[in-house]
Tab-separated table of C-alpha atoms and ligand atoms in Angstrom:
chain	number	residue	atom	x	y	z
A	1111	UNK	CA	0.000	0.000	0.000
A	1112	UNK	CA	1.147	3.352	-0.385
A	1113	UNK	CA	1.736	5.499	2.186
A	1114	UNK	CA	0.568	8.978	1.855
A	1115	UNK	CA	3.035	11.675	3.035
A	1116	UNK	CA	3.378	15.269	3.743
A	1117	UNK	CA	5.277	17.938	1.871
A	1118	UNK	CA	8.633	18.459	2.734
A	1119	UNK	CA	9.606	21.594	2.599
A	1120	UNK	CA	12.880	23.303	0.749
A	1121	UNK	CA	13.600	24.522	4.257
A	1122	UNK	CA	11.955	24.671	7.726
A	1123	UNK	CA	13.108	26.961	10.742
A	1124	UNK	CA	10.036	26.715	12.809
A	1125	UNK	CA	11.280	22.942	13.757
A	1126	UNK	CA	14.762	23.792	14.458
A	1127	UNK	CA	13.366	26.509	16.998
A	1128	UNK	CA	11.485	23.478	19.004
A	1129	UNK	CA	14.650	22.625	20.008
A	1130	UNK	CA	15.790	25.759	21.910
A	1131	UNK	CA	12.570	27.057	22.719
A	1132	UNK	CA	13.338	26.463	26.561
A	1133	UNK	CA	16.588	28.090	25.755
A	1134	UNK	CA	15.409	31.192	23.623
A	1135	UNK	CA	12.007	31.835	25.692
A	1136	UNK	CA	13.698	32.341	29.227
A	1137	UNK	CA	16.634	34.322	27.336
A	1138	UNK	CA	14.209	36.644	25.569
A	1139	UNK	CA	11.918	37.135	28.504
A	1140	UNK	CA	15.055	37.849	30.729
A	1141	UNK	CA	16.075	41.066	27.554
A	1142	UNK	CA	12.059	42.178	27.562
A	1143	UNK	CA	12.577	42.784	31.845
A	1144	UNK	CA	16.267	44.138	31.575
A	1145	UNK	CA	15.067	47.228	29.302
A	1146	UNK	CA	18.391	46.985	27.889
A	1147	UNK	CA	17.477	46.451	23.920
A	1148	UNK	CA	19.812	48.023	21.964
A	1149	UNK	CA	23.571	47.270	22.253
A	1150	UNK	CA	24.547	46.254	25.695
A	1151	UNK	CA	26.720	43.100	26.965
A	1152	UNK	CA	24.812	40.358	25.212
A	1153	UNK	CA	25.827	41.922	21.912
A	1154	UNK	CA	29.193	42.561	22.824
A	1155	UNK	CA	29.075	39.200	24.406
A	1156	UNK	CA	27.791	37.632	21.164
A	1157	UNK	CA	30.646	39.268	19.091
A	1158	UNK	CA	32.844	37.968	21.570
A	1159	UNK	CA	32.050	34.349	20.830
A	1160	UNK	CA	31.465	35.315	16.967
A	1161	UNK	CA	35.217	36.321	17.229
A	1162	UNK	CA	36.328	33.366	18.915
A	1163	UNK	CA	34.607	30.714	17.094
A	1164	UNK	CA	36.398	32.134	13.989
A	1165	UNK	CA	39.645	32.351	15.327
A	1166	UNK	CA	39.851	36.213	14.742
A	1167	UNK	CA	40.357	39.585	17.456
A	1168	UNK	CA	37.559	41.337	16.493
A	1169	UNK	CA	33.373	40.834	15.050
A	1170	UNK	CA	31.381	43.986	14.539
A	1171	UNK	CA	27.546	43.260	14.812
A	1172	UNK	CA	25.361	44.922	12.642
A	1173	UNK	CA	21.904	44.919	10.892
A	1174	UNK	CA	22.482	42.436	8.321
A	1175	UNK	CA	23.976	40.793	5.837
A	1176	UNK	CA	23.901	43.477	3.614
A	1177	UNK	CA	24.976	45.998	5.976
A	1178	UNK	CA	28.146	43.631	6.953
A	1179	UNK	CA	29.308	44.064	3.061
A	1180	UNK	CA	28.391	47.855	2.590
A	1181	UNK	CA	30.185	48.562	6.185
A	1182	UNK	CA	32.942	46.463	5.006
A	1183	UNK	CA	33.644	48.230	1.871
A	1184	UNK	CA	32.925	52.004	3.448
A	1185	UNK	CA	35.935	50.806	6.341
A	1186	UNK	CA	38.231	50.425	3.538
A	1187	UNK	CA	37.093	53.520	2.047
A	1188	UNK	CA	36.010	51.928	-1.608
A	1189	UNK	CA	33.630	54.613	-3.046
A	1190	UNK	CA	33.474	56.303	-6.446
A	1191	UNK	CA	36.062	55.821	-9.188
A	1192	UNK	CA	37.019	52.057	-7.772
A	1193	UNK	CA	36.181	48.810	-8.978
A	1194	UNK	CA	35.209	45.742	-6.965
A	1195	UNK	CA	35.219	42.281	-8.895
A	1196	UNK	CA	32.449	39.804	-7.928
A	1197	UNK	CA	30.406	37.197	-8.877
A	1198	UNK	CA	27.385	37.436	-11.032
A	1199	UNK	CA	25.924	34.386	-9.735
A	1200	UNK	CA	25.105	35.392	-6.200
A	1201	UNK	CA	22.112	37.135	-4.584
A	1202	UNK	CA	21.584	40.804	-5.955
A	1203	UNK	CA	23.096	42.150	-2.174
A	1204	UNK	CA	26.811	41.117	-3.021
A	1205	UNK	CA	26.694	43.736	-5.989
A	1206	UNK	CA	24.097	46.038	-4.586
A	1207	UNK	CA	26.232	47.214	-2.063
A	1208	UNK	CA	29.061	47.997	-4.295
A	1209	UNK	CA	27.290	50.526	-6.560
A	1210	UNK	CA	25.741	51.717	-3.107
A	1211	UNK	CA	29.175	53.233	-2.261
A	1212	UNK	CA	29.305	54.765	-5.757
A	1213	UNK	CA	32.022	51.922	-6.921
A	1214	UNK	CA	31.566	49.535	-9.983
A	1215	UNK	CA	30.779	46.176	-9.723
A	1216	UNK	CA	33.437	43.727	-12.438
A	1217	UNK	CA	31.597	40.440	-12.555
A	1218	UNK	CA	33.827	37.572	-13.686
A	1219	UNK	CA	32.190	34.083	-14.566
A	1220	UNK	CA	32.232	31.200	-12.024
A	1221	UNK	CA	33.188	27.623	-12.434
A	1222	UNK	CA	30.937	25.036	-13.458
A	1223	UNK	CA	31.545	22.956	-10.711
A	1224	UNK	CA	31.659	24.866	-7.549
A	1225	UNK	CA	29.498	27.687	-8.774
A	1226	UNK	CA	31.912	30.202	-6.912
A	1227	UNK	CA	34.045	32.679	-9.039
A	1228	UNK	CA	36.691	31.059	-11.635
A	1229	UNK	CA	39.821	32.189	-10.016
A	1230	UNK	CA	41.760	31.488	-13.465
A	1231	UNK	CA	39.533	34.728	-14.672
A	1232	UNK	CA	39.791	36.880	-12.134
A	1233	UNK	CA	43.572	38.200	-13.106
A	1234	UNK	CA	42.257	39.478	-16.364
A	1235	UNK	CA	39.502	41.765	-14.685
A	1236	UNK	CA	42.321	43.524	-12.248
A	1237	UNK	CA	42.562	46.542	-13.945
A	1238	UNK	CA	44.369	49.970	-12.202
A	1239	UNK	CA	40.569	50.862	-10.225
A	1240	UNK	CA	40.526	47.928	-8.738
A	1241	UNK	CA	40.134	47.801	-4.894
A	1242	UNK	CA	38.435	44.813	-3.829
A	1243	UNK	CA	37.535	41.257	-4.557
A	1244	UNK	CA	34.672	40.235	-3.000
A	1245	UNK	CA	34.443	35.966	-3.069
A	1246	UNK	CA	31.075	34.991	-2.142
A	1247	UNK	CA	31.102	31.445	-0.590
A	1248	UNK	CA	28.017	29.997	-2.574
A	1249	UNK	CA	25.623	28.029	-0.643
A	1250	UNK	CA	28.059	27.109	2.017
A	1251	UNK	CA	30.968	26.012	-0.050
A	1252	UNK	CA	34.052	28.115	0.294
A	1253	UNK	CA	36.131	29.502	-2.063
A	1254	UNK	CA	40.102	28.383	-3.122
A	1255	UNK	CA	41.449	31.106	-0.480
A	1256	UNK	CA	44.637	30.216	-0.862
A	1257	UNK	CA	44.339	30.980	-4.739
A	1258	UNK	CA	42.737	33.907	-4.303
A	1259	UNK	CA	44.732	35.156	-1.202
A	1260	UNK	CA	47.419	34.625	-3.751
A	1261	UNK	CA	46.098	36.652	-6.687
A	1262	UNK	CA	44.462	39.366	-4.431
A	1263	UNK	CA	48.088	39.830	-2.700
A	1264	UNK	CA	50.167	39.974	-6.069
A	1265	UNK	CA	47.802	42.923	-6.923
A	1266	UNK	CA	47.833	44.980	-3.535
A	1267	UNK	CA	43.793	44.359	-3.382
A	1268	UNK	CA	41.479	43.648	-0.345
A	1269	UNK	CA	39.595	40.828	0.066
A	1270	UNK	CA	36.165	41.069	1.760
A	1271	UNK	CA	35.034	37.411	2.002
A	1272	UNK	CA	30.662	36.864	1.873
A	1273	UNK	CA	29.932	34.141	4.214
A	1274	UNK	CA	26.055	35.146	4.439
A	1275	UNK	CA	25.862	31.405	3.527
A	1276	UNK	CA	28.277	29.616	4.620
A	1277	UNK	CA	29.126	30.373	8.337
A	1278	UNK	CA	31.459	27.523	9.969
A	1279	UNK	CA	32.577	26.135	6.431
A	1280	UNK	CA	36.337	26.265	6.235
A	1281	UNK	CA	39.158	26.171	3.860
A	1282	UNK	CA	42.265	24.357	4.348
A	1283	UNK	CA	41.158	24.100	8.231
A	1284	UNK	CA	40.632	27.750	8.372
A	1285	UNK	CA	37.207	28.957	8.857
A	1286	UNK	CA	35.700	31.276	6.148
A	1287	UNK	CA	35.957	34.952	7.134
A	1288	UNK	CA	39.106	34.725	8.581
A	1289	UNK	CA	40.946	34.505	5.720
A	1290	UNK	CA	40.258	37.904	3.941
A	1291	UNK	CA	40.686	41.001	5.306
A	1292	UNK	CA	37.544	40.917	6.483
A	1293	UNK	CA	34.556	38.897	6.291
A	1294	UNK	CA	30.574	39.629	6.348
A	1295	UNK	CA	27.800	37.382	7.808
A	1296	UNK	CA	24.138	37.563	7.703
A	1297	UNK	CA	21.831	35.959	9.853
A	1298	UNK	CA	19.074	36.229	8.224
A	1299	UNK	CA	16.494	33.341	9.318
A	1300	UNK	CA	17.856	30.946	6.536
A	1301	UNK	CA	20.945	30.897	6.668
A	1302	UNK	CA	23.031	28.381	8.597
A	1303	UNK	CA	23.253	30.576	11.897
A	1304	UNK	CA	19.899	32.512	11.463
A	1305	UNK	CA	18.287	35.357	13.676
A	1306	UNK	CA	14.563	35.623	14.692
A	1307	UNK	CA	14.737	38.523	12.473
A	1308	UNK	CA	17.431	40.475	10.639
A	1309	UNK	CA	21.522	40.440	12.124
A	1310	UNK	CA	24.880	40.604	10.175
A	1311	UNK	CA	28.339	40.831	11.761
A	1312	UNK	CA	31.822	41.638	10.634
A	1313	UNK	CA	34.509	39.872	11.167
A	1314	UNK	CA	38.607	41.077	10.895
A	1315	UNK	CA	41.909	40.791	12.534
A	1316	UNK	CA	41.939	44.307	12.204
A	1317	UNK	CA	42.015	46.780	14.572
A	1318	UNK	CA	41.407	49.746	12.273
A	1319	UNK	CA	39.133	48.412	10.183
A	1320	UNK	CA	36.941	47.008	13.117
A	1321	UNK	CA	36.801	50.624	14.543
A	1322	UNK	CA	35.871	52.510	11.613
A	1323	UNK	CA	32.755	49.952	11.192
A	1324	UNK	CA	31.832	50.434	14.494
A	1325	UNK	CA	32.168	54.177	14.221
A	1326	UNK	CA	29.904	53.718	10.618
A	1327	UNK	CA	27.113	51.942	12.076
A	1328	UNK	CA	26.800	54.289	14.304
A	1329	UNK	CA	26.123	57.800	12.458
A	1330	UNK	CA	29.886	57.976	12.059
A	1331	UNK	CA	29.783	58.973	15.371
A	1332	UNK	CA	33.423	58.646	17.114
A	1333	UNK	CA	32.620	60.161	20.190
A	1334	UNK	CA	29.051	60.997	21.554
A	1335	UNK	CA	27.508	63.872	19.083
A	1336	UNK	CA	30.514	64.315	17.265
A	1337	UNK	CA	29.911	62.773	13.984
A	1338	UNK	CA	33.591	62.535	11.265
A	1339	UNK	CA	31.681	60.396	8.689
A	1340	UNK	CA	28.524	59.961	7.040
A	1341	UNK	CA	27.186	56.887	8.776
A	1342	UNK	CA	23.945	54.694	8.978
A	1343	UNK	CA	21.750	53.293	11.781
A	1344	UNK	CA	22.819	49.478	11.879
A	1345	UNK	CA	22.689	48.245	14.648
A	1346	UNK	CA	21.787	44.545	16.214
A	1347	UNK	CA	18.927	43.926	18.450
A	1348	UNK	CA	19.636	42.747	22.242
A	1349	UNK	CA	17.015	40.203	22.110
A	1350	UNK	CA	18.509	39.095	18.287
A	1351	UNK	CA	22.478	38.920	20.031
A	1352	UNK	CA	20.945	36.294	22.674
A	1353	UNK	CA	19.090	34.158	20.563
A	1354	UNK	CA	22.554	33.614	18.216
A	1355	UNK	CA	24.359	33.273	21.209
A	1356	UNK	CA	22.482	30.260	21.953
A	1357	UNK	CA	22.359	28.790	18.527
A	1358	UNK	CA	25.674	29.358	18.182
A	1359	UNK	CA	26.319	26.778	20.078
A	1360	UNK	CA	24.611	24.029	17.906
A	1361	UNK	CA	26.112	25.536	15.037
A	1362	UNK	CA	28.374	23.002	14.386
A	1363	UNK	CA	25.999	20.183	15.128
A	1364	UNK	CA	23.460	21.120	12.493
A	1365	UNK	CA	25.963	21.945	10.111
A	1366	UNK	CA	27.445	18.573	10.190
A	1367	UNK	CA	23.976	17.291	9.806
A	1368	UNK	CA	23.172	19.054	6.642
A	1369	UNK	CA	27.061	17.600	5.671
A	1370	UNK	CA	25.234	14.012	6.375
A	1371	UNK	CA	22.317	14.555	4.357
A	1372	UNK	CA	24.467	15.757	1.670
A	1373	UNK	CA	26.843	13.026	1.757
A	1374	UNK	CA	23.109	10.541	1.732
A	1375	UNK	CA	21.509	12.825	-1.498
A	1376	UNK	CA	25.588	12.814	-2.848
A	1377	UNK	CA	25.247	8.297	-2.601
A	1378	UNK	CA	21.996	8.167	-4.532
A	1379	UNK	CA	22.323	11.290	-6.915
A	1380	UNK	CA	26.012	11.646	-8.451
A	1381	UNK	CA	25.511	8.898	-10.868
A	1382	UNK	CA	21.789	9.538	-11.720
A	1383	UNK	CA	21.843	10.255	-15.805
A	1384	UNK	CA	19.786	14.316	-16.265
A	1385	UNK	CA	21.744	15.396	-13.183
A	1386	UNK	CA	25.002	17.043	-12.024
A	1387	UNK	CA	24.989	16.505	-8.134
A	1388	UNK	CA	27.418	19.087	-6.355
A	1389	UNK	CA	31.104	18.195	-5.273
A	1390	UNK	CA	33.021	19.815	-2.302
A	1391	UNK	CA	36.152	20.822	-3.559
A	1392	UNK	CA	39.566	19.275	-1.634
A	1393	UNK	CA	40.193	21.449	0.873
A	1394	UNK	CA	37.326	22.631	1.816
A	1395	UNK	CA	34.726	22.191	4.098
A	1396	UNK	CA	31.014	23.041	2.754
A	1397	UNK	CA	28.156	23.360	5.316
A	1398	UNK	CA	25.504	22.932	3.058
A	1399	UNK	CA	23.102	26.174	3.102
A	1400	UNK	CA	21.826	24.564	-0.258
A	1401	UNK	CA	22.109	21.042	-1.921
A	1402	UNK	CA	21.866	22.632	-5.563
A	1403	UNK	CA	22.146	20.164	-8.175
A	1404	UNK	CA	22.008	20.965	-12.057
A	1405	UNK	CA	19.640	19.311	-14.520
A	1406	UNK	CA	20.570	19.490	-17.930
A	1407	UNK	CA	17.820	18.939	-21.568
A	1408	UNK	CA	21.229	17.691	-23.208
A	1409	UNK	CA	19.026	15.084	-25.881
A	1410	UNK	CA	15.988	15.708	-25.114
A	1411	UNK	CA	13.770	18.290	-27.057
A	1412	UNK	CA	13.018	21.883	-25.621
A	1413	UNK	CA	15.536	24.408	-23.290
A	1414	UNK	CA	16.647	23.435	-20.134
A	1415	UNK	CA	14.868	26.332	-18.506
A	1416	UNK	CA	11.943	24.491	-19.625
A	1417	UNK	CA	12.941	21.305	-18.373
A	1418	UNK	CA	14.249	22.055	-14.932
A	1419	UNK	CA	10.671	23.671	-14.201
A	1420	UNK	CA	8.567	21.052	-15.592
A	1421	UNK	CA	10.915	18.492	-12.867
A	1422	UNK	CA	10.351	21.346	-10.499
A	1423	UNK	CA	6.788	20.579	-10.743
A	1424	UNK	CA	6.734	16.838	-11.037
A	1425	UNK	CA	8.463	17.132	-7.368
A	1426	UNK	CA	5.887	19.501	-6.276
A	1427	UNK	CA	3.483	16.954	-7.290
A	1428	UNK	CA	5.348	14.332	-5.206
A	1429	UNK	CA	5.581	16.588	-1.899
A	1430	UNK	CA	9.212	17.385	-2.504
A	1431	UNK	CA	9.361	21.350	-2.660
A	1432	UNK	CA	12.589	22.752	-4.346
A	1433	UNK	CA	14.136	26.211	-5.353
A	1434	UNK	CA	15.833	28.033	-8.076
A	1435	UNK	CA	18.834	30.168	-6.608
A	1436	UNK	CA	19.207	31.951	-8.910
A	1437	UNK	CA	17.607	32.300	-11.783
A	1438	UNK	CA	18.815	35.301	-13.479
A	1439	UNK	CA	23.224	36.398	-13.681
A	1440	UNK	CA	23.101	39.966	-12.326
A	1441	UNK	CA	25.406	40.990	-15.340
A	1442	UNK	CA	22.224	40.714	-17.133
A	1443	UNK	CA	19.572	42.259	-14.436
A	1444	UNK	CA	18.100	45.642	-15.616
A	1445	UNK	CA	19.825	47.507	-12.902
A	1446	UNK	CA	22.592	47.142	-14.166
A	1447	UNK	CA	21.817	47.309	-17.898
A	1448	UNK	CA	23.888	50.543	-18.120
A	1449	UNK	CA	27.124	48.678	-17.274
A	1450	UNK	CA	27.130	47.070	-20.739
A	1451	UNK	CA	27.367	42.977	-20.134
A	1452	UNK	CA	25.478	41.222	-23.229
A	1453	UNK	CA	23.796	38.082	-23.151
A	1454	UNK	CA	27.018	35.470	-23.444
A	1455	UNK	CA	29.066	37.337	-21.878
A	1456	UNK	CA	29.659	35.254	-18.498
A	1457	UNK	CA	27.980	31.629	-20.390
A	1458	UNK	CA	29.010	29.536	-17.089
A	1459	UNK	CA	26.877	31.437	-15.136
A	1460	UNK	CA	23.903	32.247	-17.983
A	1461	UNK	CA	23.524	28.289	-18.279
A	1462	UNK	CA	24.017	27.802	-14.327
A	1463	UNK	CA	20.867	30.029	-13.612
A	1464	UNK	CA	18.937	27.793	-16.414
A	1465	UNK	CA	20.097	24.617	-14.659
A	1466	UNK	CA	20.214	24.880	-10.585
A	1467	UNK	CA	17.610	23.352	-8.712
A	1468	UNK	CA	17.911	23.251	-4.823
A	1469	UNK	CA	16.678	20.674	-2.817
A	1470	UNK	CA	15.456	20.360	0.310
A	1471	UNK	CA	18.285	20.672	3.252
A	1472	UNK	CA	17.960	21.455	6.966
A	1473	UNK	CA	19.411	19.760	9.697
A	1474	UNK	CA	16.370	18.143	10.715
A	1475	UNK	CA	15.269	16.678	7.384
A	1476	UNK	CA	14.567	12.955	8.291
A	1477	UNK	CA	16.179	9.690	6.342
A	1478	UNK	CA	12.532	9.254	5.036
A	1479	UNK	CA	12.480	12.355	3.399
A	1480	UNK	CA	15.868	11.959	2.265
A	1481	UNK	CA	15.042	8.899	0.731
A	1482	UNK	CA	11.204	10.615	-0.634
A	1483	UNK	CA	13.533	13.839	-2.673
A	1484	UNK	CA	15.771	11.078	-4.101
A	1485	UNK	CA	12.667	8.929	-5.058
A	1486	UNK	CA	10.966	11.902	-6.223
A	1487	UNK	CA	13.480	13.557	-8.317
A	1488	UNK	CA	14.221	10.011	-10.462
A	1489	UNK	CA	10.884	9.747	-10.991
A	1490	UNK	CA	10.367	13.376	-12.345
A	1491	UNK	CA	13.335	12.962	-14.252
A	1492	UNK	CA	11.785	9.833	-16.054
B	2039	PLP	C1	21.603	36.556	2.364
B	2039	PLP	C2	22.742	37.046	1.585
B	2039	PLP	C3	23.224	38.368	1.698
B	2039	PLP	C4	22.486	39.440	2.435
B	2039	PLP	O1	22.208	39.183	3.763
B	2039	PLP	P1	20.944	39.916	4.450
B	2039	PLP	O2	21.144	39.601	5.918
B	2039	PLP	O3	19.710	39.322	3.891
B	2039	PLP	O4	21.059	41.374	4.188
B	2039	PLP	C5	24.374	38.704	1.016
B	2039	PLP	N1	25.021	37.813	0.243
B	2039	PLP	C6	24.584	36.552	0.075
B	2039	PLP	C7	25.357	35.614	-0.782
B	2039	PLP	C8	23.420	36.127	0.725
B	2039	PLP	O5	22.984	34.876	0.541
């Protein structure tokens, strides 16, 4: 007989907060009677751990994600007239916040395989603007740092590493964002350490640089009402620094249970004909924000656009939800129309955005469902 079963998600936080409700409850309840809300110990206690489970001096909280990599870039005093080379295959906030400061975002293609910037192109895009490289560790896998440490330091350029989604991966037993000059988090709710809300941090072994963030985020205010910069509010929440304090610590647990269900999807899926399933690179460590496998049309009639969405919903039919990160290169997004990237232009990435498909991954994604996506996905592929 068969067995009738529920959805399964692409990703579910309200189960992961059953866990450390206990936790998180008397912790909140305990900021709501303190009146203490903004700023305070627990955030500079949270940075404090941030700092140390990183293995760097000094973590700068701050709104978000997005605030982490516009703070980042204003510290090192990137603005108008510089260039910053990225990836175009990356969530629209990597390049947003370089045009915010009045730079110019370079994208350079990625690499089939990792879906993280080709290093072997990135040379050719150093021109005399450029300032900055900003690696964005795709969906938890990191990025060759060494390679890249290598090319960034040959060309006097700083490094400003996005971990948004891949906090505790780790390259050559170094964890990501402590291997640029400075590296940016989010915590947004889905990513692998995730607020109840919106958070970011900084991260550097920089003195300096740590300062001027912190004097940034603050109005540029150095001392009280004596502002030297133009600054914004970004600031994180007392209740926001507690609840991260106390996930922290599972951190590494549910990471290395999204790098079990990956190595389970990895058994069944890297030899099924349609599909590429991903590969960690040696040397690093992924943790997994997405499982995002590619499914090509190669001999079969139609696009692969076209394909990958009717799959998408055969798997909806079989209560296995999925995702498309990302669907469109942002060379080609009409915001940035007037920098002049035609369609072709970056072809790894063009094809990549007509071929990912993310499955479902959280930690608490069951060997049942595990074995349902797999099930699922041959069947859709049929
Ligand atoms: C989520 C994300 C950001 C932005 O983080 P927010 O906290 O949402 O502002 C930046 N870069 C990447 C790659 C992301 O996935």
């Amino acid at each position: 007989m068969i067995q009738s079963v529920n959805p399964i998600p692409a990703f579910d936080i309200k189960q992961q907060y059953t866990t450390i409700e206990a936790d998180v409850s008397a912790a909140v309840l305990e900021v709501l009677a303190s009146g203490r809300y903004i700023g305070g110990p627990l955030v500079a206690g949270f940075e404090k751990q941030f700092a140390d489970y990183h293995g760097v001096t000094e973590c700068v909280a701050c709104n978000s994600g997005t605030d982490a990599l516009f703070l980042a870039l204003r510290a090192l005093e990137i603005g108008a007239g510089d260039e910053v080379i990225t990836t175009p295959f990356t969530f629209v906030a990597t390049a947003e916040v370089i045009s915010a400061v009045g730079a110019k975002p370079v994208f350079v293609d990625i690499d089939a395989t990792t879906f993280n910037l080709d290093l072997s192109q990135v040379a050719a895009a150093i021109t005399p603007k450029t300032k900055a490289i900003i690696p964005v560790h795709l969906f938890g896998q990191p990025v060759d740092m060494t390679a890249l440490m290598a090319i960034a330091q040959s060309h006097n350029l700083a490094v400003i590493e996005d971990c948004a989604q891949s906090t505790g991966a780790s390259w050559d037993g170094k964890k990501v964002g402590s291997i640029g000059h400075i590296g940016c988090f989010s915590f947004y709710p889905t990513k692998n350490l995730g607020a109840c809300g919106d958070g970011g941090a900084i991260t550097t072994n920089d003195p300096a640089i740590a300062a001027q963030v912190r004097i940034l985020k603050e109005h540029g205010q150095r001392n009280r009402y004596e502002y030297e910069d133009i600054g914004v509010n970004s600031r994180l929440d007392a209740i926001q620094a507690v609840i991260l304090s106390i996930k922290l610590r599972y951190l590494d647990d549910w990471n290395q249970q999204r790098q079990a269900i990956a190595s389970y999807y990895h058994q069944f899926l890297s030899q099924v004909a349609g599909i590429t399933a991903p590969q960690e690179l040696a040397g690093g460590v992924s943790v997994w924000n997405q499982y995002t496998i590619r499914i090509s049309s190669e001999g079969r009639n139609g696009s692969s656009a076209t394909f990958r969405e009717s799959v998408r919903s055969q798997l909806q039919q079989r209560g296995v939800n999925s995702m498309v990160y990302y669907p469109y290169p942002l060379h080609l997004q009409p915001v940035y129309q007037d920098l002049g990237y035609q369609p072709g232009q970056l072809p790894i990435a063009e094809q990549a955005c007509h071929e990912v498909l993310s499955l479902p991954m959280f930690p608490e994604l069951t060997r049942q469902q595990q074995d349902q996506v797999i099930y699922a996905l041959k069947d859709s592929l049929g």
